Coordinates of C-alpha atoms and ligand atoms in Angstrom, one line a residue:
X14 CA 31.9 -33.5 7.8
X15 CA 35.2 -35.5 7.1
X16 CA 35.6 -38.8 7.1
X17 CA 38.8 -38.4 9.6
X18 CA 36.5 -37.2 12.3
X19 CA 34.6 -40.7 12.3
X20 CA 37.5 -42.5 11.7
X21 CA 38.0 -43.9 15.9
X22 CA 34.7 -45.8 15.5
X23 CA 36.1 -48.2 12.9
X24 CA 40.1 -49.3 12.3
X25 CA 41.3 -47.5 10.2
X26 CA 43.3 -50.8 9.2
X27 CA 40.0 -52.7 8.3
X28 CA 38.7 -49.8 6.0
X29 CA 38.9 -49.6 1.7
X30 CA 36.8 -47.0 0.6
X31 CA 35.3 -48.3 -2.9
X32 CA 34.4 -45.9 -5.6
X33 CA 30.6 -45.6 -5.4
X34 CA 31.2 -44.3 -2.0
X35 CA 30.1 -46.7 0.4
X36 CA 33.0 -48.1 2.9
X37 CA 33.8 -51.9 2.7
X38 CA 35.4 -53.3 5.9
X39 CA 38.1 -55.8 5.3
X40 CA 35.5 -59.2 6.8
X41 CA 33.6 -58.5 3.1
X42 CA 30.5 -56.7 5.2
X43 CA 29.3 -53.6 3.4
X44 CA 28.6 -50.6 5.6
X45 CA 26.8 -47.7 4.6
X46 CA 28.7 -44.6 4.6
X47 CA 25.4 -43.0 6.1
X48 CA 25.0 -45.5 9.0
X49 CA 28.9 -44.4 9.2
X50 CA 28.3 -41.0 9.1
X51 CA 24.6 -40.9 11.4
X52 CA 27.1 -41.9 14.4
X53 CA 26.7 -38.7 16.3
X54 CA 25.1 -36.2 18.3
X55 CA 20.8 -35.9 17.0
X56 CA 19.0 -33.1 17.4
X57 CA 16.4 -33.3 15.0
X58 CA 13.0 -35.2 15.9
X59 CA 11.4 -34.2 12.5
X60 CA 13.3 -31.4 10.4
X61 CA 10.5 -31.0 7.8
X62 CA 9.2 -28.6 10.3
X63 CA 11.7 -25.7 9.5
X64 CA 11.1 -26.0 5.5
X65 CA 9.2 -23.9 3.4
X66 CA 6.8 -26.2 2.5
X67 CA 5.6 -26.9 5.8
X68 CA 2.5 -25.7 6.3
X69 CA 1.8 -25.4 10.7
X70 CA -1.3 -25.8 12.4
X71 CA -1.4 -22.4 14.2
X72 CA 0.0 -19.9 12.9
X73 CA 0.6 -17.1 16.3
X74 CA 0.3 -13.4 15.8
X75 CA -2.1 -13.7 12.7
X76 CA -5.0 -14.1 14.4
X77 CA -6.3 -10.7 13.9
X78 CA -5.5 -11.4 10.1
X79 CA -7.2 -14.6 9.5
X80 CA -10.7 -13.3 11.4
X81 CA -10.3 -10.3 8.9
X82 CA -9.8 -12.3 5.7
X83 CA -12.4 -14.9 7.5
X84 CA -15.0 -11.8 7.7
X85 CA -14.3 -11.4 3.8
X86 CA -14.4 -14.8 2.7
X87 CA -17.3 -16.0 4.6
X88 CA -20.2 -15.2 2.3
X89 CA -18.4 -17.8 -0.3
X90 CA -20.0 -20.3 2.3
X91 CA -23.6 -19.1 2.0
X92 CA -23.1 -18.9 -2.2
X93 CA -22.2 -15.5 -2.6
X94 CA -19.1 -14.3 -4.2
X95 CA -16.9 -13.1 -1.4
X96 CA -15.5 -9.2 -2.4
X97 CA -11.9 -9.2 -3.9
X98 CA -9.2 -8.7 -1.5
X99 CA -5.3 -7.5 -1.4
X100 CA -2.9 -8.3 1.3
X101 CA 0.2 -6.4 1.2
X102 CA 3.4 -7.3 3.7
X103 CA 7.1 -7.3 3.6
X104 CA 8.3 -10.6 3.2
X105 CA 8.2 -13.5 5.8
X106 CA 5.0 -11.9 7.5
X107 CA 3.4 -15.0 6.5
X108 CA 1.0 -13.5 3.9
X109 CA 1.1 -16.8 1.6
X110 CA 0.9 -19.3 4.5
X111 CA -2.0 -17.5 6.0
X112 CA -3.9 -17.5 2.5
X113 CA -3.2 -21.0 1.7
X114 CA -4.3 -21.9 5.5
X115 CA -7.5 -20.4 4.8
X116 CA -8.0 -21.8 1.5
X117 CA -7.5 -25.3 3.1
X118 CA -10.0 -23.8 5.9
X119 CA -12.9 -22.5 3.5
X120 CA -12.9 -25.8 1.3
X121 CA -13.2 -28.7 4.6
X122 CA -16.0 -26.3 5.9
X123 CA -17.9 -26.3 2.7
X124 CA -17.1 -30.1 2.1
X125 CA -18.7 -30.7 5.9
X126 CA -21.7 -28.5 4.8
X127 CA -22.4 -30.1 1.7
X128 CA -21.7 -33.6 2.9
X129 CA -24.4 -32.4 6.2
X130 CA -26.7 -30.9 3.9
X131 CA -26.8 -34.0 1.7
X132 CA -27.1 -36.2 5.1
X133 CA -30.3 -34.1 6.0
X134 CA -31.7 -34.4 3.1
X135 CA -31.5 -38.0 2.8
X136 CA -32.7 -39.2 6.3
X137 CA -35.7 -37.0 5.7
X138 CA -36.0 -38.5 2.6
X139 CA -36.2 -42.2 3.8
X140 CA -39.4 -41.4 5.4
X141 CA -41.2 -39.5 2.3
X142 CA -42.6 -41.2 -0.7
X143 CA -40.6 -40.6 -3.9
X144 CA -43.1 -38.0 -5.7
X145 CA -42.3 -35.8 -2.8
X146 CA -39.0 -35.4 -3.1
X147 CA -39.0 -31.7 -4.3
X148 CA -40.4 -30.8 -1.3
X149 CA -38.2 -32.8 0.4
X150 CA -35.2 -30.8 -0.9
X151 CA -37.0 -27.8 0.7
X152 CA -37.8 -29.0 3.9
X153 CA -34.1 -30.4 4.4
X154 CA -32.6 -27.1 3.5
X155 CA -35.0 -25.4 5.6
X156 CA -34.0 -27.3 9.0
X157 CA -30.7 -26.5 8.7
X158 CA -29.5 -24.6 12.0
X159 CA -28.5 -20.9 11.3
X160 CA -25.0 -21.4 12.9
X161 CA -22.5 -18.7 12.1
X162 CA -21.4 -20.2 9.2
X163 CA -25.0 -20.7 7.5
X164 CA -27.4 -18.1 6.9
X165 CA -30.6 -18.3 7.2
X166 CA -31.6 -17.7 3.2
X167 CA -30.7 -20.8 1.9
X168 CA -30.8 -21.0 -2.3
X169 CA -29.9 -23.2 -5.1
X170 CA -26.6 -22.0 -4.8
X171 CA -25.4 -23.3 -2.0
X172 CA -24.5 -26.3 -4.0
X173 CA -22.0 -24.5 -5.8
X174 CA -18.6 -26.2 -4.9
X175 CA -15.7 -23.7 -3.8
X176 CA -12.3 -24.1 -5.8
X177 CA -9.4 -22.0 -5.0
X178 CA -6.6 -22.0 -7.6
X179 CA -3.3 -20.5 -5.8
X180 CA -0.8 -19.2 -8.5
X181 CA 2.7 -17.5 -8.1
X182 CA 2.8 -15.3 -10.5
X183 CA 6.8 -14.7 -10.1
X184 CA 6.6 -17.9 -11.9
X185 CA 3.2 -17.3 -13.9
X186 CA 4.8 -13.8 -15.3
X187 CA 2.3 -13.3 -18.4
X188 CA -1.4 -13.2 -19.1
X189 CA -1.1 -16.1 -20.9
X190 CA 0.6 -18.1 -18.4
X191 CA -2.1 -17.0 -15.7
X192 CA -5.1 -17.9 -17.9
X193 CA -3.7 -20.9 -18.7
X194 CA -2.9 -22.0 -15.0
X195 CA -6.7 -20.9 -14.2
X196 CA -7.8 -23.1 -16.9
X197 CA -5.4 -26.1 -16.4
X198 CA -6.0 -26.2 -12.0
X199 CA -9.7 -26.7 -13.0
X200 CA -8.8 -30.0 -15.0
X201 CA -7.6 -33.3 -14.2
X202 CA -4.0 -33.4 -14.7
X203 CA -4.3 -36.4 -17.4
X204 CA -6.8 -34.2 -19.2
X205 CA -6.8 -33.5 -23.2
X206 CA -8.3 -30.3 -22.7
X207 CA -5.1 -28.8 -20.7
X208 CA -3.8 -25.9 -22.4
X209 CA -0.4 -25.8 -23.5
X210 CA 2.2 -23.9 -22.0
X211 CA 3.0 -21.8 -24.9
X212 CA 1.6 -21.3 -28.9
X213 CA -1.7 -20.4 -28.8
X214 CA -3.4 -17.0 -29.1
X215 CA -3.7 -14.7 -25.9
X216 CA -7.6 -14.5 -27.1
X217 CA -8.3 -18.3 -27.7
X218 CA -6.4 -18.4 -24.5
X219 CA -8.8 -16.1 -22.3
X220 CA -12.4 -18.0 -24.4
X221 CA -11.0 -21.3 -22.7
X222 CA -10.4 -19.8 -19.8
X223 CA -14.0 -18.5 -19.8
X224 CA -15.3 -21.9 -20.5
X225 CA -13.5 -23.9 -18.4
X226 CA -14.8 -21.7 -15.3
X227 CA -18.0 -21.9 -16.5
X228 CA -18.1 -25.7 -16.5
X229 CA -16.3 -25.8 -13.4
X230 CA -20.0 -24.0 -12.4
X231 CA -18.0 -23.5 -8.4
X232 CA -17.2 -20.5 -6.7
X233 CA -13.8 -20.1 -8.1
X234 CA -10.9 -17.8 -5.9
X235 CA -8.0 -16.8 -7.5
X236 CA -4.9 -15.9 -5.0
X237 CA -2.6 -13.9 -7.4
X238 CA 0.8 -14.2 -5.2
X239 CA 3.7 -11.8 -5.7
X240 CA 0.8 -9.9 -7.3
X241 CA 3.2 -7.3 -7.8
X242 CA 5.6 -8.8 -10.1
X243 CA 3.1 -9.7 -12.4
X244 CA 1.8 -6.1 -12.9
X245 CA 5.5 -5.0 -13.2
X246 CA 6.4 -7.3 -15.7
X247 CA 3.3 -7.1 -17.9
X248 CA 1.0 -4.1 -16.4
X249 CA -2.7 -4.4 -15.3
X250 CA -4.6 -6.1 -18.1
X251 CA -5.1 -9.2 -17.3
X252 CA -6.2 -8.3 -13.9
X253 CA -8.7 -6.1 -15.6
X254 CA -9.5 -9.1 -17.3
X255 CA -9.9 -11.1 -14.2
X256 CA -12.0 -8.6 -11.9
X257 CA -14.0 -8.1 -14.6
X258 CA -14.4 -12.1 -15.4
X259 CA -17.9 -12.4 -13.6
X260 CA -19.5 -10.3 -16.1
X261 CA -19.0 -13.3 -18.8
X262 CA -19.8 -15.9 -16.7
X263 CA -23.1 -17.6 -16.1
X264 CA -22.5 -20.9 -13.7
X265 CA -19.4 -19.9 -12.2
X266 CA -18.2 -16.4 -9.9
X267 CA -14.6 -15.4 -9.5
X268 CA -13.4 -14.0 -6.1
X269 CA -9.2 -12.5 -6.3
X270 CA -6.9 -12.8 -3.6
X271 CA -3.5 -10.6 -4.4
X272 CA -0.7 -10.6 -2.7
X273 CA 1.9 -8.1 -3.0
X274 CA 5.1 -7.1 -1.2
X275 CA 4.7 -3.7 -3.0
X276 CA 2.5 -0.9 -1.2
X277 CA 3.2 1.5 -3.4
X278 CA 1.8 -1.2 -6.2
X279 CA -2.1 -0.1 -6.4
X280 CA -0.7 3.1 -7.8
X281 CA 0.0 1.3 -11.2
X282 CA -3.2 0.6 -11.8
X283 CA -5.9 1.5 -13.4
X284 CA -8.6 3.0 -10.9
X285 CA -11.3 1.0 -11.9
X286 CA -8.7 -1.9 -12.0
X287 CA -7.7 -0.6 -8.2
X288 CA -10.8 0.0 -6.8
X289 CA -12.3 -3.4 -8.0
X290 CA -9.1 -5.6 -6.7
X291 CA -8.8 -3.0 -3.5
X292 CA -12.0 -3.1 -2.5
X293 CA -10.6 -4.7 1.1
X294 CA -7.0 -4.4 1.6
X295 CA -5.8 -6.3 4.5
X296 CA -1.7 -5.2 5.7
X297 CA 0.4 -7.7 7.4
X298 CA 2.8 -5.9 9.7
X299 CA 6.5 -7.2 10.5
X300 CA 7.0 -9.5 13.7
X301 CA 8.8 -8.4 16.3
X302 CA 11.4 -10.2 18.4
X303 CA 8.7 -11.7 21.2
X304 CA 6.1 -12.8 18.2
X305 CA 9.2 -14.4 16.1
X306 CA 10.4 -16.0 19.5
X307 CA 6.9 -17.3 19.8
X308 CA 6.7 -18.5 16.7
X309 CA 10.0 -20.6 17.1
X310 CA 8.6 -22.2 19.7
X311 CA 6.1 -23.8 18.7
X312 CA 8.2 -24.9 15.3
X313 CA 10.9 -25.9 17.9
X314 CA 8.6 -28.6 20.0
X315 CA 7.9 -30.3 16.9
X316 CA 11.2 -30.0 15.2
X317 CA 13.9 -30.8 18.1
X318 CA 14.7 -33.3 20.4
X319 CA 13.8 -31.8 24.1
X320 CA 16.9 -30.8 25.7
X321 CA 18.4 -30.6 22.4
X322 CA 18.9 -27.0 22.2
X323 CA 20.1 -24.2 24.4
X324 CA 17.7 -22.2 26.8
X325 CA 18.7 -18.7 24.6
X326 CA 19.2 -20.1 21.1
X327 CA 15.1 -19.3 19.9
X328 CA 15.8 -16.0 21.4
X329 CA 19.0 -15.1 19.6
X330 CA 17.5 -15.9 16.3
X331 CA 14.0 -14.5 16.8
X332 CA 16.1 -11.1 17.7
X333 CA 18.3 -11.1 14.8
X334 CA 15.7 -11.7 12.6
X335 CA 13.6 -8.8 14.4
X336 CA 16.1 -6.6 13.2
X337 CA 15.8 -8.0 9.9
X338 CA 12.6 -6.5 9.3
X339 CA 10.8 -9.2 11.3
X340 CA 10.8 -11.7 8.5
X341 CA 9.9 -14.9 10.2
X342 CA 11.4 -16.9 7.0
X343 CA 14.9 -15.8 8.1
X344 CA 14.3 -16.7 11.4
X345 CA 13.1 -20.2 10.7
X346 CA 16.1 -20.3 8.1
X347 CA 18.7 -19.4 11.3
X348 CA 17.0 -22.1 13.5
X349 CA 16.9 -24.9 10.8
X350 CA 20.6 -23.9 9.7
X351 CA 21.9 -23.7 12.9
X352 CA 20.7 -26.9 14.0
X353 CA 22.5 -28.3 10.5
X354 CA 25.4 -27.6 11.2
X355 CA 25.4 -29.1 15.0
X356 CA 24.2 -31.8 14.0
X357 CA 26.9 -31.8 11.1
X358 CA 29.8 -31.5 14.1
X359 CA 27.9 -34.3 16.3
X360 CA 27.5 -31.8 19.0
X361 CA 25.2 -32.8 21.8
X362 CA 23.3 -29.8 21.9
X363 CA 22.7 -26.5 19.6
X364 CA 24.0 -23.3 21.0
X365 CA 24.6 -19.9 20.5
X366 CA 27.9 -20.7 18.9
X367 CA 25.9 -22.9 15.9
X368 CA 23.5 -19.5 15.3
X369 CA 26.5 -16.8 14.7
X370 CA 28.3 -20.0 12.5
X371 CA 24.3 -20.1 10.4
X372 CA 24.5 -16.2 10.2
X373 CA 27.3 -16.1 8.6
X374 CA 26.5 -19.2 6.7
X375 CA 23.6 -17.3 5.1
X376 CA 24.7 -14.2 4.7
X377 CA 28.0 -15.9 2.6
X378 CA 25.7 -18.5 0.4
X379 CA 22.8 -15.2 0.2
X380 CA 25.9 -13.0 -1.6
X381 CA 27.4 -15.9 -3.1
X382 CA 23.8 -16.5 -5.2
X383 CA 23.3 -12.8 -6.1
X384 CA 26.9 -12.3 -6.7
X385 CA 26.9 -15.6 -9.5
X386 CA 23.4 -14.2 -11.0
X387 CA 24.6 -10.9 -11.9
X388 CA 24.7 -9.9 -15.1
X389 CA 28.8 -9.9 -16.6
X390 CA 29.0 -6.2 -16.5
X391 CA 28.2 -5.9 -13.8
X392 CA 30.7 -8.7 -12.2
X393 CA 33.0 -6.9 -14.1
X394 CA 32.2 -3.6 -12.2
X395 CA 32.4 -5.6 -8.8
X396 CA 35.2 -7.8 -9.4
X397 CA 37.1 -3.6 -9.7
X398 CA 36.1 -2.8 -6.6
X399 CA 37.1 -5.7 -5.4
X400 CA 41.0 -5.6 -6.8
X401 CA 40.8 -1.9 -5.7
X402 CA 40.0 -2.8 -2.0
X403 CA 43.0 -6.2 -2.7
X404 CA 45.4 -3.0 -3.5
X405 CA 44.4 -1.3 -0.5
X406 CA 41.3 1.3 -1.7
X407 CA 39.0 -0.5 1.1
X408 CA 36.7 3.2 0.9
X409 CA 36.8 3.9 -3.3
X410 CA 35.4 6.3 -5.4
X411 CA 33.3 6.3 -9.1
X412 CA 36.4 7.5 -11.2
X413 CA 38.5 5.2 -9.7
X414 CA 36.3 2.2 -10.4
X415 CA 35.0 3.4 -13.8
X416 CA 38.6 3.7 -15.0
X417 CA 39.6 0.0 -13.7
X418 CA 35.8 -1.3 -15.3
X419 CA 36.7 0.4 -18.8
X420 CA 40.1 -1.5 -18.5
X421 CA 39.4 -5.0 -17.7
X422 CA 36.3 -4.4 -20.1
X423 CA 38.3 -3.2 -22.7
X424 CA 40.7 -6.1 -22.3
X425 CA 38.4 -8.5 -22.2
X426 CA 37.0 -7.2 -25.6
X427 CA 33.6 -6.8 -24.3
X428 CA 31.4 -3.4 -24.8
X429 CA 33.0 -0.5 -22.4
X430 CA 30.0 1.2 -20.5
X431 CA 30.0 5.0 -20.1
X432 CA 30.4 6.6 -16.7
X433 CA 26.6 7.1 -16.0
X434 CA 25.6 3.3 -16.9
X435 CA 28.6 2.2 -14.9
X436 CA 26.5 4.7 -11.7
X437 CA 23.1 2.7 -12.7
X438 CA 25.0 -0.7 -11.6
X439 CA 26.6 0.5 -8.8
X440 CA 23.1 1.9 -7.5
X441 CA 21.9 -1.8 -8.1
X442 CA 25.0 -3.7 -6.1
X443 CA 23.5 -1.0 -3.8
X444 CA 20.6 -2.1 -3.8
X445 CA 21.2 -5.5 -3.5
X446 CA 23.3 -4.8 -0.4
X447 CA 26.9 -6.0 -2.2
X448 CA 28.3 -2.9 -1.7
X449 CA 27.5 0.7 0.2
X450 CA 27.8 4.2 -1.5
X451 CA 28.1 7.4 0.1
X452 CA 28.1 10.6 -1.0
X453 CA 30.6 13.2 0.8
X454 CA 30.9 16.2 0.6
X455 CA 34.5 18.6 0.2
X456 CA 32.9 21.7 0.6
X457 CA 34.1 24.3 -1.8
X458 CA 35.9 21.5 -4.0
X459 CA 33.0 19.3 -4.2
X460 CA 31.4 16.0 -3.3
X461 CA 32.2 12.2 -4.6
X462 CA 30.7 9.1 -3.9
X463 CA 32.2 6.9 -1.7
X464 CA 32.6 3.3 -2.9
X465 CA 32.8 0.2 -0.1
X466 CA 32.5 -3.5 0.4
X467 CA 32.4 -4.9 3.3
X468 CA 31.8 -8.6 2.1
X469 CA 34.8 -10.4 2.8
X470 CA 36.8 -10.3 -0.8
X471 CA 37.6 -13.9 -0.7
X472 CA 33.9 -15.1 -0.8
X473 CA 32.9 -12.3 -3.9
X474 CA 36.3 -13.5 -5.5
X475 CA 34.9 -17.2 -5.4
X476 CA 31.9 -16.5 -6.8
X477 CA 33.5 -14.5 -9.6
X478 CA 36.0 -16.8 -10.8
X479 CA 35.7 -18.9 -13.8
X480 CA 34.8 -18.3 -17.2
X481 CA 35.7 -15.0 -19.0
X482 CA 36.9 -13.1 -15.6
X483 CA 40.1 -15.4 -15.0
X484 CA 41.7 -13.6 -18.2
X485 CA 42.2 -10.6 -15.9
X486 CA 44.2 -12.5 -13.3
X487 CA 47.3 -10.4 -12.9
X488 CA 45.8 -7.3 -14.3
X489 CA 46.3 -4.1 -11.3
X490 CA 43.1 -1.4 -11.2
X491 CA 43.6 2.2 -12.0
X492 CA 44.4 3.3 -7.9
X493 CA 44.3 7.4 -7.6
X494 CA 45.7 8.3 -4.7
X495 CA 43.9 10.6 -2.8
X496 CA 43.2 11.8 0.9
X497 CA 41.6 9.1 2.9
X498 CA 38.1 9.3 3.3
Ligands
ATP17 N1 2.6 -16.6 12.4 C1 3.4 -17.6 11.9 N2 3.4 -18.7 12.6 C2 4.2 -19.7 12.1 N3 4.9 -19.7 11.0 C3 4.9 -18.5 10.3 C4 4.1 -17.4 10.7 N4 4.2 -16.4 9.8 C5 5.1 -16.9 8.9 N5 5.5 -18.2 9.2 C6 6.4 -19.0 8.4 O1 7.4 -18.1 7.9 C7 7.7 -18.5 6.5 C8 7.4 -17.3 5.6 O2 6.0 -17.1 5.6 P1 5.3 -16.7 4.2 O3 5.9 -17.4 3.1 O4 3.8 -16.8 4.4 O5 5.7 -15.2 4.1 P2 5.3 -14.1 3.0 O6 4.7 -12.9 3.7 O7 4.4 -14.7 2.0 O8 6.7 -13.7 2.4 P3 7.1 -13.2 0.9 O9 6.5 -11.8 0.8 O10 8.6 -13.2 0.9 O11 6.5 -14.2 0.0 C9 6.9 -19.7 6.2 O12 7.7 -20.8 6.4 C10 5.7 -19.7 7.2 O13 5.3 -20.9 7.5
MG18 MG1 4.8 -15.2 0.0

């Protein structure tokens, strides 16, 4: 938004604009640049709705899910340790949301049956004398209705508190940073007893781990999230540790919920590791166009203004994230961004015209990120094809984009990577969807791989720039003319 666009609802004459950016008007009263700015059209009632961190209250098309992971759970209720579990989903099925919704679930109903429980207990105690009260205990456990939630063998465990401790283990990549996150989520935050974060050994590490779920003397459930990473990064010990951890505890049982992304992951482990942690496996399929539209809905009602937003704009972005693997992240993402950037123009109402404007939005910040994260190699590898496609090689091929990498590396001093490393990052920019390869075929006089971009060169180019690529301004690729492709 520029300040010219606002500029008919205040003189220009009677504005100064002061340097800690607020905008003084000429009769000495201060204005906030954002009550300046907050001048136009509104179409958000509550955007919080459209983050990440917003967890909903009905979550549609999971149903089936969260009665299976219920079935699982539900013994936790009645003191028994529920059986491990592993969810596996591509990403934006709502795998996290739906554990962390349960989670939230499974601890308010055990808090209302311990809270019940203890209410029993006392009325009934009221009327007995004090000598009696063992039998008290009994009788009060004993009345409890069998609902479907209690069964009808009630013991001394069913005092035992539930705890769930949710860790992301893209973040918590080691054994020693999971044990230590068990540990610490089971401890006041002000506690001396906190491990630290790093420095002590992985075996003192794992005995206070053990002793701080045994004090915690609760059914304990782990949610091991981007479960896969973990076991990619460090391999499957520690969650042999961790199925195993019941075994060397006395007070306290240990329930795992993984999440992975991954499939194919269960085949890196161990088979006692698998069968233990894969002993229900639950699968999350993608969302497809009507259950993302329905799911933008609801978010919609709380998010917008009514009337705010065009009769087709949920559909459009529930159908282009359908076809985006039905990730209901990236349709929530087009909604929120969308409505951003109308609201950013003052416009009345969000369209269809504010969705293909957020698409492209995306896409160009999504490249923009991967593009600035890459390693320099491979920028330099990119930033060739890139000056290839400038001189007019929009299709090129590996020799032509090894020779111009081996230049600019050369002349910018740096290591020169042989021909087959230079193929291993090409495959990743595959990967990573910055570029496409193709191999075709010439018949008797061979095949190549075809090389292509189709980012737009200006916003790779802006992410490149800076730092040790700007000594190759000027500097033409190796261009080998040969038949079009
Ligand atoms: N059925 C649903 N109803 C409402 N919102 C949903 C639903 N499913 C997913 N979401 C929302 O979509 C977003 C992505 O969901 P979530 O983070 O749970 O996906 P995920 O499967 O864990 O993805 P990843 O594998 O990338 O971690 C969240 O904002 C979540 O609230
Ligand atoms: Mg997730």
């Amino acid at each position: 938004m520029k300040l010219r666009n606002i500029r008919p609802h205040i003189p220009p004459s009677c504005i100064i604009r002061s340097s800690w950016g607020t905008v003084k008007s000429l009769n000495g009263l201060a204005t906030d640049i954002f009550d300046i700015l907050d001048l136009g059209g509104k179409i958000f009632k509550n955007r919080e709705v459209l983050r990440y961190s917003y967890i909903p209250d009905t979550l549609p098309h999971r149903e089936r899910e969260i009665g299976s992971i219920a079935r699982i759970l539900i013994p936790a209720l009645w003191g028994d340790t529920p059986s491990n579990i592993i969810i596996f989903g591509m990403t934006g099925t709502g795998k996290t949301v739906v554990s962390k919704i349960l989670m939230k679930a499974l601890q308010e109903k055990s808090n209302f049956i311990k809270e019940r429980n203890l209410r029993t207990f006392m009325e009934i105690q009221e009327e007995m004398s004090d000598s009696e009260s063992v039998r008290c205990l009994n009788s009060a456990l004993s009345i409890i209705d069998h609902d479907d939630v209690l069964g009808p063998e009630m013991s001394q465990q069913l005092h035992r508190q539930i705890r769930s401790i949710y860790i992301n283990c893209q973040q918590m990549d080691t054994a020693y940073r999971v044990m230590t996150q068990v540990a610490n989520r089971l401890l006041p935050f002000s506690d001396e007893d906190r491990l630290p974060v790093s420095g002590l050994p992985i075996d003192e590490v794992h005995s206070r781990m053990l002793s701080k779920l045994d004090e915690a003397s609760s059914l304990v459930i782990i949610i091991l999230d981007e479960i896969d990473r973990l076991i990619m990064k460090v391999g499957d010990d520690i969650l042999y540790t961790l199925t195993r951890i019941n075994e060397d505890l006395q007070r306290t049982r240990v329930a795992i919920i993984g999440i992975s992304n991954n499939l194919k992951i269960m085949d890196y482990l161990e088979p006692r590791v698998r069968s233990s942690l894969g002993s229900e496996e639950i699968i999350f399929e993608p969302y497809n166009a009507l259950q993302l539209k329905d799911i933008l809905e609801h978010r919609a009602k709380e998010a917008f203004y009514q009337g705010s937003i065009q009769d087709n704009v949920v559909s459009l972005c529930a159908g282009i994230a359908a076809q985006e693997n039905g990730d209901a992240r990236k349709a929530l993402d087009l909604l929120r961004v969308s409505a951003e950037l109308a609201e950013r123009d003052h416009s009345p109402k969000l369209t269809d015209l504010y969705v293909k404007m957020a698409q492209k939005k995306i896409e160009t910040d999504r490249v923009q990120q991967v593009v600035k994260s890459l390693p320099l190699q491979s920028k330099i590898v990119l930033y060739s094809i890139i000056q290839l496609k400038i001189f007019g090689r929009i299709k090129t091929t590996t020799k032509e984009v090894v020779e111009t990498y081996s230049n600019y590396a050369s002349k910018l001093d740096l290591i020169v990577l042989g021909r087959r490393q230079v193929v291993n990052l090409l495959n990743e920019l595959d990967r990573l969807g910055i570029i496409q390869t193709k191999v075709i075929s010439f018949g008797r006089h061979g095949r190549t791989t075809v090389i292509e971009s189709n980012i737009p060169n200006t916003d790779v180019l802006s992410s490149l720039q800076g730092g040790l690529l700007s000594e190759l301004k000027g500097l033409k690729p190796k261009v080998i003319y040969r038949p079009s492709f």
